[in-house]
Coordinates of C-alpha atoms and ligand atoms in Angstrom, one line a residue:
M1 CA 18.5 105.3 160.4
A2 CA 18.3 103.2 157.3
L3 CA 15.7 104.1 154.8
A4 CA 13.0 101.4 154.8
A5 CA 9.9 102.7 153.1
L6 CA 8.5 105.3 150.7
I7 CA 5.0 106.7 151.4
F8 CA 3.3 108.3 148.5
D9 CA 0.3 110.7 148.3
I10 CA -1.9 109.9 145.3
D11 CA -3.7 113.0 143.9
G12 CA -1.2 115.4 142.4
T13 CA 1.8 113.4 143.5
L14 CA 1.5 110.1 141.6
S15 CA -0.5 111.7 138.8
E16 CA -2.3 114.9 137.9
T17 CA -5.6 113.4 138.9
E18 CA -7.3 116.5 140.3
E19 CA -8.4 117.4 136.7
L20 CA -10.2 114.1 136.6
H21 CA -11.8 114.6 140.0
R22 CA -13.0 118.0 138.8
R23 CA -14.4 116.5 135.6
A24 CA -16.1 113.7 137.6
F25 CA -17.7 116.2 140.0
N26 CA -19.0 118.2 137.0
D27 CA -20.3 115.2 135.1
V28 CA -22.2 114.2 138.2
F29 CA -23.7 117.7 138.7
A30 CA -24.9 117.5 135.1
D31 CA -26.3 113.9 135.5
F32 CA -28.2 115.0 138.6
G33 CA -29.5 118.1 136.9
L34 CA -27.6 120.4 139.3
P35 CA -26.6 123.9 138.0
W36 CA -22.9 124.0 139.0
R37 CA -19.8 123.5 136.9
W38 CA -16.5 123.9 138.9
D39 CA -13.9 125.7 136.8
V40 CA -10.2 125.5 137.4
D41 CA -9.9 128.6 139.6
L42 CA -12.8 127.7 141.8
Y43 CA -11.6 124.1 142.1
R44 CA -8.1 125.3 143.2
D45 CA -9.8 127.2 146.1
L46 CA -12.1 124.2 146.9
L47 CA -9.0 121.9 147.2
D48 CA -8.2 123.7 150.5
V49 CA -10.9 121.4 151.8
A50 CA -9.5 117.8 151.7
G51 CA -11.8 115.0 150.7
G52 CA -14.6 114.9 148.1
K53 CA -17.5 114.6 150.5
E54 CA -16.1 117.3 152.7
R55 CA -15.6 119.5 149.6
L56 CA -19.2 119.0 148.5
A57 CA -20.5 119.8 151.9
H58 CA -18.4 123.0 152.1
F59 CA -19.5 124.1 148.7
F60 CA -23.2 123.5 149.4
A61 CA -22.9 125.3 152.7
T62 CA -21.2 128.4 151.2
H63 CA -22.6 128.9 147.7
E64 CA -25.7 130.5 146.4
G65 CA -27.4 130.6 149.8
G66 CA -26.9 126.9 150.4
A67 CA -28.5 124.1 148.6
P68 CA -31.6 122.9 150.4
G69 CA -31.9 119.1 150.6
L70 CA -28.5 118.5 149.0
A71 CA -26.6 118.1 152.3
D72 CA -28.5 114.8 152.7
R73 CA -27.5 113.6 149.3
I74 CA -23.8 114.1 149.6
A75 CA -23.1 110.3 150.0
E76 CA -25.1 109.6 146.9
L77 CA -23.5 112.3 144.8
H78 CA -20.1 111.3 146.0
A79 CA -20.6 107.6 145.2
A80 CA -21.6 108.6 141.6
K81 CA -18.5 110.8 141.4
T82 CA -16.3 107.9 142.5
A83 CA -17.8 105.6 139.9
R84 CA -17.4 108.3 137.2
Y85 CA -13.7 108.9 138.2
A86 CA -13.0 105.2 138.0
T87 CA -14.4 105.1 134.5
L88 CA -12.3 108.0 133.4
V89 CA -9.2 106.4 134.9
A90 CA -9.9 103.0 133.5
G91 CA -10.3 104.7 130.1
G92 CA -6.6 105.8 130.2
A93 CA -7.1 109.4 131.3
A94 CA -4.4 109.3 134.0
R95 CA -0.6 109.0 133.6
L96 CA 2.1 108.8 136.3
R97 CA 4.2 111.8 136.8
P98 CA 7.9 111.7 135.7
G99 CA 10.1 109.4 137.9
I100 CA 7.3 107.8 139.9
A101 CA 7.4 104.3 138.3
R102 CA 11.2 104.4 138.1
L103 CA 11.7 105.3 141.8
M104 CA 9.1 102.7 142.9
R105 CA 10.9 100.0 140.8
Q106 CA 14.3 101.0 142.3
A107 CA 12.8 101.0 145.8
R108 CA 11.4 97.5 145.4
H109 CA 14.7 96.2 144.0
A110 CA 16.5 97.7 147.0
G111 CA 14.1 95.9 149.4
L112 CA 12.3 99.0 150.5
R113 CA 8.5 98.8 151.2
L114 CA 6.0 101.1 149.4
A115 CA 2.9 102.6 150.9
I116 CA 0.1 105.1 150.1
A117 CA -1.2 107.8 152.4
T118 CA -4.0 109.7 150.7
T119 CA -7.3 111.5 151.3
T120 CA -8.9 110.1 148.2
S121 CA -11.3 107.1 148.4
L122 CA -9.8 103.6 148.2
P123 CA -11.6 102.7 144.9
N124 CA -9.9 105.7 143.3
V125 CA -6.5 104.5 144.5
E126 CA -7.2 101.0 143.2
A127 CA -8.4 102.4 139.8
L128 CA -5.3 104.6 139.4
L129 CA -2.7 101.9 140.4
C130 CA -4.3 99.4 138.1
A131 CA -4.6 101.7 135.1
T132 CA -1.0 103.1 135.4
L133 CA 1.0 100.2 137.0
G134 CA -1.0 97.3 135.7
P135 CA -3.5 94.8 137.2
G136 CA -2.3 93.5 140.6
A137 CA -0.4 96.7 141.2
V138 CA -2.2 97.2 144.5
D139 CA -0.1 94.2 145.8
L140 CA 3.1 96.2 145.3
F141 CA 2.1 98.3 148.3
A142 CA 2.6 97.0 151.9
V143 CA 0.0 99.5 153.2
I144 CA -2.6 101.6 151.6
G145 CA -4.1 104.3 153.8
A146 CA -7.0 106.1 152.1
G147 CA -10.1 108.2 152.5
D148 CA -12.3 107.4 155.5
M149 CA -9.8 104.9 157.1
V150 CA -9.1 107.8 159.5
A151 CA -11.5 110.3 160.9
A152 CA -9.5 113.5 160.3
K153 CA -8.2 114.1 156.7
K154 CA -5.1 116.0 155.7
P155 CA -3.7 118.4 156.9
A156 CA -4.3 116.3 160.0
P157 CA -1.4 113.8 160.4
D158 CA -3.8 110.8 161.0
I159 CA -3.5 109.1 157.7
Y160 CA 0.4 109.1 157.9
R161 CA 0.2 107.9 161.5
Y162 CA -2.1 105.1 160.4
V163 CA 0.4 104.1 157.7
L164 CA 3.4 104.2 160.0
D165 CA 1.6 102.1 162.5
A166 CA 0.7 99.5 159.9
L167 CA 4.3 99.5 158.6
A168 CA 5.6 99.3 162.2
L169 CA 8.3 101.7 161.2
P170 CA 9.5 105.0 162.8
A171 CA 8.9 108.1 160.7
G172 CA 12.7 108.6 160.4
A173 CA 13.0 105.4 158.4
C174 CA 10.6 106.6 155.7
V175 CA 10.2 109.4 153.2
A176 CA 6.8 110.9 152.3
F177 CA 6.1 112.3 148.8
E178 CA 3.5 115.1 148.6
D179 CA 2.4 117.8 146.2
S180 CA 0.5 120.2 148.4
S181 CA 0.9 122.3 151.5
N182 CA -2.0 120.4 153.2
G183 CA -0.1 117.1 152.5
L184 CA 3.2 118.5 153.7
V185 CA 1.6 119.6 157.0
A186 CA 0.1 116.2 157.4
A187 CA 3.3 114.4 156.8
H188 CA 5.3 116.7 159.0
G189 CA 2.7 116.2 161.7
A190 CA 3.6 112.6 161.7
G191 CA 7.3 113.4 161.8
L192 CA 8.1 112.3 158.2
P193 CA 10.9 113.8 156.1
T194 CA 8.9 114.9 153.0
L195 CA 9.8 115.5 149.4
V196 CA 7.4 117.9 147.6
T197 CA 6.7 117.9 143.9
P198 CA 4.1 120.7 143.3
S199 CA 1.4 119.8 140.8
L200 CA -1.0 121.7 138.5
Y201 CA -3.2 122.6 141.3
T202 CA -0.5 123.4 143.9
A203 CA 2.1 125.2 141.8
H204 CA 0.8 128.5 143.1
Q205 CA 1.8 127.4 146.6
T206 CA 5.5 127.5 145.5
G207 CA 6.3 131.0 147.0
A208 CA 8.8 132.2 149.6
G209 CA 8.4 130.1 152.7
A210 CA 6.1 127.6 151.0
F211 CA 6.9 124.0 151.6
D212 CA 9.1 125.2 154.5
G213 CA 10.9 122.3 156.1
A214 CA 10.5 119.9 153.1
L215 CA 13.5 117.6 152.6
A216 CA 13.4 118.9 149.0
T217 CA 11.0 120.7 146.7
L218 CA 11.5 119.6 143.1
S219 CA 9.4 120.0 139.9
D220 CA 9.1 116.2 139.7
L221 CA 11.3 113.1 140.4
G222 CA 13.2 113.3 137.1
E223 CA 13.9 110.8 134.5
P224 CA 17.0 109.9 132.5
G225 CA 17.4 112.7 130.0
A226 CA 14.7 114.7 131.6
P227 CA 16.1 116.2 134.9
Y228 CA 13.9 117.7 137.5
R229 CA 14.0 121.4 138.2
H230 CA 15.3 122.2 141.7
I231 CA 13.0 124.5 143.7
A232 CA 14.3 124.4 147.3
G233 CA 16.0 122.2 149.8
A234 CA 18.2 119.1 148.9
G235 CA 18.9 118.0 145.4
H236 CA 20.5 121.2 144.0
G237 CA 22.8 120.3 141.0
E238 CA 21.4 116.8 140.7
D239 CA 18.9 115.5 138.1
M240 CA 17.0 112.5 139.4
V241 CA 15.5 111.3 142.7
T242 CA 17.0 107.9 143.4
I243 CA 17.2 105.8 146.6
E244 CA 20.9 106.7 146.9
A245 CA 20.1 110.4 146.6
L246 CA 17.3 110.1 149.2
E247 CA 19.7 108.3 151.7
R248 CA 22.3 111.0 151.1
W249 CA 19.8 113.8 151.7
L250 CA 18.5 112.2 154.8
R251 CA 22.0 111.8 156.3
R252 CA 22.4 115.6 155.9
I253 CA 19.4 116.3 158.1
A254 CA 20.0 113.5 160.6
Ligands
XBP1 C1 -6.7 114.8 147.5 C2 -8.1 115.1 147.8 C3 -9.2 114.2 147.4 C4 -9.6 114.2 145.9 C5 -11.0 113.6 145.8 O1 -5.9 115.3 148.6 O2 -8.4 116.1 148.5 O3 -10.3 114.6 148.1 O4 -9.7 115.5 145.4 O5 -11.1 112.3 146.3 P1 -4.5 114.6 148.8 P2 -12.5 111.8 147.0 O6 -3.8 114.5 147.5 O7 -3.8 115.6 149.8 O8 -4.7 113.3 149.5 O9 -13.6 112.5 146.2 O10 -12.5 110.3 146.9 O11 -12.5 112.3 148.4
MG2 MG1 -2.0 115.5 146.8

């Protein structure tokens, strides 16, 4: 089946945004006079719960005997966090990971469609695309599936199914790009061949058996003169993810 679309996760895949999410959560805790500051180790564990609102609810329910009254203020705290995140991103705090802009450009020239399938809220997607790919970048994407557009977040496959429905394409005509095991499970649940580029917060998941079944697991997508490091699956002995390489790797598993 011919390759027709690339579907990208946002956080950790397009950019190392989780550090900015963590900062935004902590800034909001401080603004609201709340005692918590999430450090890197705690946040890595909290990322097992996909979605900022769900993460806050989980934290409030499981830490320091719960946080009376706060369960009712999650929407308010999360809205403030989303605004803070957008300010950080608009200020230039996020950069695309290696190879992302190059591969997107190549895909568009080849007539492929681009899509997003993410747990993060839509304003975060818009802020990141605008800051990294330029104003109007949202229009480069045929479909953006984000946040609460589906009831069940990753690792449920719902957001990928939503995007496939909107693209009106079978999973076999697409490749998903993910950075986490939650994301891989979600993409696989929708039947998508998936390329994994582990990120700062998911590198610890790169053990034996991790990312099993991924089309390829690579350090990043590679740039001219800055090859990716091959971790598992397809792409051994090569240096950059290109449309030609993806088509070749897909033929091998067809
Ligand atoms: C990313 C997430 C998101 C962000 C926060 O998961 O879990 O929740 O951390 O975004 P993935 P919101 O990369 O697998 O989509 O606070 O807007 O939910
Ligand atoms: Mg991710």
